[in-house]
Amino acid sequence: MNLLKHMGYSHDSKIRPETLKSMDKVKPKVWEYKDGFYSRYSRANEEQRALYEPTLDLINDFFKANWPAMSNEEKMRWKYQRYMQDYLGCISSVDDNVGRVLDYLDENGLSENTIVVYTSDQGFYLGEHGWFDKRFIYDESFKTPLLIRWPNKIKAGATCDEMVQNLDFAQTFLEAAQIKSPASMQGESLMPLLKGNNKLWTRDAVYYHYYEYPGVHKVKRHYGIVNKEYKLVHFYHDVDEWELYDRKKDLQEMNSIYDDPDYNDIVNELKIKLTELRVKYKDSEELDKHFIEITKENKKH
C-alpha cells in the first residue's frame, strides 16, 4: 500500500497501456496491461469518453515527458496528486448526484415519507501512514460515514457516537417497514438511536476480521475488538502479533501499548470480550485455518 512502490500506473494513475509500452524504463505489473485500465474504462460510453479523453491526454503526455527524469520523491508526489484528484473528483460527483436525488424527492412530494441513508464502503487512506486503499482495522479505514434523514422521526442535526456497523442496516430497514427480521441476522436495528433512545442501545464494542491474505495490498490477516476507548488487534497466519491502542489518547493509533504493564488488565478484559464476540458471530480459529487452506488450494490452481 506504499504510494510510490505499490500504486499502479494504469489502474490508479490513469496511464494508458499504450503509453507504458512505449517507455523502456517503466516496468508495470503484467496485470496492468490486461485489465488495469480498459476493464474499467470500457464501461464508459462514447459521449463520456469524448469528455474524458482530453484529461487523459494531458495526464499521459505529462507522464511520458517527465516521468523518466523524476526523483523518487517527485514520483511519489505525482502519484499522490493523481490519486487525490481522482478521489476528490469522485466525491464531488457523489455530492452532485446525492443532490439530484434529494431534489427529485422534493419535486415529487416524496421527502416527508422517505428515509434517506447516506453511507459508503470502508474509509480510505488518503496518504495517512503513507498508504492508500483500506483493509486495516486502523481508524482511517475502520470508520465509514453514516447520515440518515427521516422527517418527523429523526431530529434534524442530531448526532450519535454509539458503536454501529453496516450489518445493522438490514434490521433497521425491516423495522422501519414493520417487518420482523430473521433470527439468523447478526446486526441490531438502529431504531432506538434514530429516535433518541440511546439507553436502549446494548452494543458497546464491535468486531472486525480481515482475512484476504495473501492477496492484493498484502495486508496481513487480522481480527480485533473496538470500543470507544480501546482497540485490541491480533495479526495471525504467518505472524503472531498483538496490538492495543488507546483511542482517547492516541487518535492516530501510532503507539501500541499492548506490552505496557499498566494496561495488562485492559488487555485481559478485552481478550475475554473478543473471544465472546468471535463466538457470537460464529467465528473461530477453526474457520481461520479453514480459509487459510482454501487460499492455499486456490493458489495451486
Short mmCIF file of C-alpha atoms in Angstrom, two decimals:
data_model
loop_
_atom_site.label_atom_id
_atom_site.label_comp_id
_atom_site.label_asym_id
_atom_site.label_seq_id
_atom_site.Cartn_x
_atom_site.Cartn_y
_atom_site.Cartn_z
CA MET A 1 0.00 0.00 0.00
CA ASN A 2 3.05 2.25 -0.37
CA LEU A 3 2.22 5.23 -2.59
CA LEU A 4 5.47 5.09 -4.56
CA LYS A 5 6.10 1.35 -4.86
CA HIS A 6 2.65 -0.22 -5.00
CA MET A 7 0.24 2.27 -6.56
CA GLY A 8 -0.47 1.07 -10.11
CA TYR A 9 0.25 3.13 -13.22
CA SER A 10 -2.91 2.29 -15.16
CA HIS A 11 -5.50 1.40 -12.55
CA ASP A 12 -4.55 4.11 -10.06
CA SER A 13 -2.87 6.85 -12.10
CA LYS A 14 -4.79 6.54 -15.39
CA ILE A 15 -1.79 5.85 -17.62
CA ARG A 16 -2.82 4.10 -20.83
CA PRO A 17 -1.19 0.69 -21.54
CA GLU A 18 -0.01 2.09 -24.87
CA THR A 19 1.91 4.82 -23.05
CA LEU A 20 3.55 2.30 -20.73
CA LYS A 21 4.59 0.02 -23.59
CA SER A 22 6.27 2.93 -25.35
CA MET A 23 8.53 3.66 -22.35
CA ASP A 24 11.52 1.35 -21.93
CA LYS A 25 12.39 2.17 -18.31
CA VAL A 26 8.86 1.78 -16.92
CA LYS A 27 8.18 -1.74 -15.67
CA PRO A 28 4.49 -2.09 -14.78
CA LYS A 29 2.88 -5.21 -13.42
CA VAL A 30 1.62 -7.67 -16.05
CA TRP A 31 -2.00 -7.24 -14.94
CA GLU A 32 -1.83 -3.53 -15.80
CA TYR A 33 -1.75 -4.41 -19.48
CA LYS A 34 -4.59 -6.90 -19.16
CA ASP A 35 -7.24 -5.14 -17.09
CA GLY A 36 -5.72 -2.28 -15.12
CA PHE A 37 -7.11 0.35 -17.48
CA TYR A 38 -9.57 -0.77 -20.14
CA SER A 39 -11.60 -3.15 -17.99
CA ARG A 40 -12.86 -0.08 -16.12
CA TYR A 41 -12.72 2.43 -18.94
CA SER A 42 -14.81 0.20 -21.22
CA ARG A 43 -17.82 0.92 -19.01
CA ALA A 44 -17.95 4.47 -20.37
CA ASN A 45 -19.99 5.20 -23.48
CA GLU A 46 -18.69 7.23 -26.45
CA GLU A 47 -20.06 10.53 -25.17
CA GLN A 48 -18.46 10.03 -21.76
CA ARG A 49 -15.13 9.04 -23.32
CA ALA A 50 -15.14 12.14 -25.51
CA LEU A 51 -15.40 14.29 -22.38
CA TYR A 52 -12.65 12.42 -20.53
CA GLU A 53 -10.10 11.84 -23.31
CA PRO A 54 -8.62 15.39 -23.20
CA THR A 55 -7.87 14.92 -19.48
CA LEU A 56 -6.30 11.53 -20.14
CA ASP A 57 -4.20 13.07 -22.91
CA LEU A 58 -2.81 15.69 -20.51
CA ILE A 59 -2.03 13.06 -17.85
CA ASN A 60 -0.33 10.69 -20.29
CA ASP A 61 1.61 13.39 -22.16
CA PHE A 62 3.00 14.76 -18.88
CA PHE A 63 3.87 11.26 -17.65
CA LYS A 64 5.74 10.32 -20.81
CA ALA A 65 7.66 13.61 -20.95
CA ASN A 66 8.62 13.88 -17.27
CA TRP A 67 8.50 10.52 -15.50
CA PRO A 68 11.96 9.17 -16.54
CA ALA A 69 13.77 12.21 -15.11
CA MET A 70 11.81 12.44 -11.84
CA SER A 71 13.32 11.62 -8.45
CA ASN A 72 11.57 9.08 -6.25
CA GLU A 73 10.15 11.90 -4.13
CA GLU A 74 8.79 13.66 -7.21
CA LYS A 75 7.28 10.40 -8.48
CA MET A 76 5.60 9.79 -5.13
CA ARG A 77 4.19 13.33 -5.04
CA TRP A 78 2.91 12.99 -8.62
CA LYS A 79 1.18 9.68 -7.85
CA TYR A 80 -0.34 11.18 -4.71
CA GLN A 81 -1.70 14.18 -6.61
CA ARG A 82 -3.20 11.90 -9.26
CA TYR A 83 -4.80 9.80 -6.51
CA MET A 84 -6.22 12.77 -4.62
CA GLN A 85 -7.54 14.49 -7.75
CA ASP A 86 -9.37 11.31 -8.76
CA TYR A 87 -10.66 10.72 -5.25
CA LEU A 88 -11.93 14.27 -4.70
CA GLY A 89 -13.40 14.37 -8.19
CA CYS A 90 -15.33 11.20 -7.38
CA ILE A 91 -16.53 12.69 -4.07
CA SER A 92 -17.67 15.84 -5.86
CA SER A 93 -19.65 13.72 -8.32
CA VAL A 94 -21.25 11.78 -5.47
CA ASP A 95 -22.26 15.06 -3.81
CA ASP A 96 -23.78 16.34 -7.05
CA ASN A 97 -25.84 13.20 -7.54
CA VAL A 98 -26.99 12.95 -3.94
CA GLY A 99 -28.30 16.47 -4.52
CA ARG A 100 -30.16 15.27 -7.63
CA VAL A 101 -31.82 12.50 -5.60
CA LEU A 102 -32.86 14.91 -2.83
CA ASP A 103 -34.17 17.41 -5.40
CA TYR A 104 -36.23 14.66 -7.03
CA LEU A 105 -37.80 13.74 -3.69
CA ASP A 106 -38.69 17.38 -3.04
CA GLU A 107 -40.06 17.99 -6.53
CA ASN A 108 -42.28 14.90 -6.39
CA GLY A 109 -43.63 15.35 -2.86
CA LEU A 110 -41.76 12.33 -1.51
CA SER A 111 -39.44 13.95 1.02
CA GLU A 112 -41.71 13.68 4.06
CA ASN A 113 -42.21 9.92 3.85
CA THR A 114 -38.82 8.78 2.54
CA ILE A 115 -35.86 7.60 4.63
CA VAL A 116 -32.60 8.74 3.04
CA VAL A 117 -29.44 6.87 4.11
CA TYR A 118 -26.00 8.13 3.06
CA THR A 119 -23.16 5.71 3.75
CA SER A 120 -20.28 4.01 1.94
CA ASP A 121 -17.75 1.22 1.86
CA GLN A 122 -14.88 1.39 4.35
CA GLY A 123 -13.00 4.64 4.70
CA PHE A 124 -9.87 5.12 2.59
CA TYR A 125 -6.32 6.12 3.45
CA LEU A 126 -5.55 9.40 1.71
CA GLY A 127 -1.84 9.25 2.42
CA GLU A 128 -2.09 8.70 6.18
CA HIS A 129 0.74 6.38 7.29
CA GLY A 130 2.00 6.64 3.70
CA TRP A 131 -0.86 4.44 2.47
CA PHE A 132 -3.73 4.33 0.02
CA ASP A 133 -6.71 1.92 -0.10
CA LYS A 134 -8.22 0.43 3.11
CA ARG A 135 -8.47 -3.11 4.70
CA PHE A 136 -6.72 -2.43 8.01
CA ILE A 137 -8.62 -2.10 11.28
CA TYR A 138 -6.85 1.23 11.90
CA ASP A 139 -9.07 4.24 12.34
CA GLU A 140 -8.98 5.83 8.88
CA SER A 141 -10.32 2.71 7.15
CA PHE A 142 -12.31 1.41 10.10
CA LYS A 143 -14.79 4.27 10.09
CA THR A 144 -17.49 4.87 7.48
CA PRO A 145 -19.85 7.82 7.03
CA LEU A 146 -23.47 7.40 8.08
CA LEU A 147 -26.04 10.15 7.69
CA ILE A 148 -29.78 9.47 7.82
CA ARG A 149 -32.69 11.80 7.08
CA TRP A 150 -36.15 10.74 8.21
CA PRO A 151 -38.57 13.68 8.57
CA ASN A 152 -40.78 13.67 11.68
CA LYS A 153 -38.76 10.75 13.13
CA ILE A 154 -35.13 11.92 13.39
CA LYS A 155 -34.40 15.32 14.87
CA ALA A 156 -32.52 17.42 12.32
CA GLY A 157 -28.87 17.95 13.26
CA ALA A 158 -28.83 15.18 15.88
CA THR A 159 -25.58 13.23 16.25
CA CYS A 160 -24.69 9.90 17.85
CA ASP A 161 -21.34 8.24 18.62
CA GLU A 162 -22.51 4.73 19.52
CA MET A 163 -20.79 1.69 18.00
CA VAL A 164 -22.83 0.79 14.91
CA GLN A 165 -21.97 -1.27 11.82
CA ASN A 166 -23.20 -1.77 8.29
CA LEU A 167 -24.65 -5.12 9.32
CA ASP A 168 -27.22 -3.10 11.31
CA PHE A 169 -28.78 -1.57 8.21
CA ALA A 170 -30.94 -4.53 7.23
CA GLN A 171 -32.61 -4.85 10.64
CA THR A 172 -33.17 -1.09 10.70
CA PHE A 173 -34.90 -1.05 7.33
CA LEU A 174 -37.01 -4.08 8.21
CA GLU A 175 -38.19 -2.50 11.45
CA ALA A 176 -38.97 0.76 9.65
CA ALA A 177 -41.10 -1.28 7.23
CA GLN A 178 -42.67 -3.14 10.19
CA ILE A 179 -41.25 -6.47 9.06
CA LYS A 180 -39.78 -8.93 11.54
CA SER A 181 -36.11 -9.69 10.87
CA PRO A 182 -34.87 -13.30 10.64
CA ALA A 183 -33.21 -14.64 13.76
CA SER A 184 -30.11 -15.56 11.73
CA MET A 185 -29.22 -11.91 11.07
CA GLN A 186 -26.37 -10.62 13.24
CA GLY A 187 -26.98 -6.87 13.27
CA GLU A 188 -29.11 -4.71 15.55
CA SER A 189 -31.78 -2.24 14.49
CA LEU A 190 -30.66 1.37 14.83
CA MET A 191 -34.21 2.47 15.58
CA PRO A 192 -33.58 3.28 19.28
CA LEU A 193 -30.69 5.56 18.30
CA LEU A 194 -32.63 7.20 15.48
CA LYS A 195 -35.43 8.07 17.89
CA GLY A 196 -33.04 9.34 20.56
CA ASN A 197 -33.49 6.39 22.93
CA ASN A 198 -29.76 5.74 23.34
CA LYS A 199 -30.27 3.98 26.68
CA LEU A 200 -31.93 1.10 24.80
CA TRP A 201 -28.76 0.51 22.75
CA THR A 202 -26.90 -2.52 24.09
CA ARG A 203 -23.71 -2.80 22.00
CA ASP A 204 -20.54 -1.34 23.50
CA ALA A 205 -17.96 -2.90 21.15
CA VAL A 206 -17.68 -4.09 17.56
CA TYR A 207 -15.81 -6.97 15.92
CA TYR A 208 -13.66 -6.80 12.79
CA HIS A 209 -11.95 -9.53 10.76
CA TYR A 210 -9.87 -9.23 7.59
CA TYR A 211 -8.67 -12.48 6.01
CA GLU A 212 -7.77 -11.78 2.37
CA TYR A 213 -4.08 -12.67 2.59
CA PRO A 214 -2.02 -13.43 0.59
CA GLY A 215 -3.83 -11.01 -1.67
CA VAL A 216 -3.86 -7.53 -3.13
CA HIS A 217 -2.06 -4.92 -0.99
CA LYS A 218 -0.59 -7.71 1.20
CA VAL A 219 -2.49 -6.70 4.33
CA LYS A 220 -2.00 -9.43 6.94
CA ARG A 221 -4.94 -11.41 8.28
CA HIS A 222 -6.17 -9.86 11.50
CA TYR A 223 -9.19 -9.56 13.74
CA GLY A 224 -9.97 -7.32 16.65
CA ILE A 225 -12.37 -5.67 19.06
CA VAL A 226 -13.04 -1.94 19.15
CA ASN A 227 -14.89 0.07 21.77
CA LYS A 228 -14.97 3.81 22.42
CA GLU A 229 -11.77 3.70 24.48
CA TYR A 230 -9.56 0.92 23.12
CA LYS A 231 -8.74 -1.19 20.09
CA LEU A 232 -7.22 -4.66 20.50
CA VAL A 233 -5.93 -6.36 17.34
CA HIS A 234 -4.48 -9.81 16.63
CA PHE A 235 -2.46 -10.33 13.43
CA TYR A 236 -2.13 -14.03 12.61
CA HIS A 237 -1.38 -16.66 9.94
CA ASP A 238 2.35 -16.24 9.19
CA VAL A 239 2.78 -13.79 12.09
CA ASP A 240 1.53 -13.69 15.68
CA GLU A 241 1.33 -10.08 16.80
CA TRP A 242 -0.99 -8.25 19.18
CA GLU A 243 -1.57 -4.50 19.25
CA LEU A 244 -3.51 -2.30 21.67
CA TYR A 245 -4.37 1.35 21.11
CA ASP A 246 -5.81 3.94 23.45
CA ARG A 247 -8.37 5.63 21.22
CA LYS A 248 -8.74 8.62 23.51
CA LYS A 249 -5.04 9.45 23.97
CA ASP A 250 -3.61 8.19 20.65
CA LEU A 251 -6.01 9.41 17.98
CA GLN A 252 -3.75 8.41 15.09
CA GLU A 253 -3.03 4.96 16.57
CA MET A 254 0.73 5.31 16.24
CA ASN A 255 1.79 3.77 19.56
CA SER A 256 0.77 0.24 20.51
CA ILE A 257 0.59 -0.15 24.29
CA TYR A 258 -0.02 -3.91 24.26
CA ASP A 259 3.24 -4.62 26.13
CA ASP A 260 2.78 -1.80 28.63
CA PRO A 261 2.24 -3.46 32.05
CA ASP A 262 -0.09 -0.63 33.06
CA TYR A 263 -2.60 -1.97 30.51
CA ASN A 264 -2.43 -5.67 31.46
CA ASP A 265 -5.91 -5.63 32.98
CA ILE A 266 -7.33 -3.89 29.90
CA VAL A 267 -5.71 -6.47 27.60
CA ASN A 268 -7.06 -9.39 29.60
CA GLU A 269 -10.54 -7.91 29.75
CA LEU A 270 -10.61 -7.17 26.02
CA LYS A 271 -9.33 -10.64 25.12
CA ILE A 272 -12.24 -12.18 27.02
CA LYS A 273 -14.71 -9.91 25.24
CA LEU A 274 -13.02 -10.58 21.90
CA THR A 275 -13.45 -14.33 22.40
CA GLU A 276 -17.11 -13.77 23.25
CA LEU A 277 -17.63 -11.74 20.08
CA ARG A 278 -16.00 -14.41 17.94
CA VAL A 279 -18.43 -16.93 19.38
CA LYS A 280 -21.36 -14.55 18.90
CA TYR A 281 -20.56 -14.01 15.24
CA LYS A 282 -19.71 -17.69 14.69
CA ASP A 283 -16.05 -17.03 14.02
CA SER A 284 -13.26 -19.26 15.35
CA GLU A 285 -9.67 -20.45 14.97
CA GLU A 286 -11.06 -23.43 13.06
CA LEU A 287 -12.56 -21.07 10.49
CA ASP A 288 -9.30 -19.12 10.36
CA LYS A 289 -7.45 -22.31 9.44
CA HIS A 290 -10.20 -23.33 7.01
CA PHE A 291 -9.91 -20.12 4.98
CA ILE A 292 -6.12 -20.31 5.04
CA GLU A 293 -6.34 -23.78 3.48
CA ILE A 294 -8.81 -22.55 0.87
CA THR A 295 -6.38 -19.78 -0.09
CA LYS A 296 -3.56 -22.30 -0.43
CA GLU A 297 -5.68 -24.55 -2.66
CA ASN A 298 -6.76 -21.63 -4.86
CA LYS A 299 -3.14 -20.58 -5.37
CA LYS A 300 -2.30 -24.10 -6.58
CA HIS A 301 -4.88 -23.80 -9.32
#
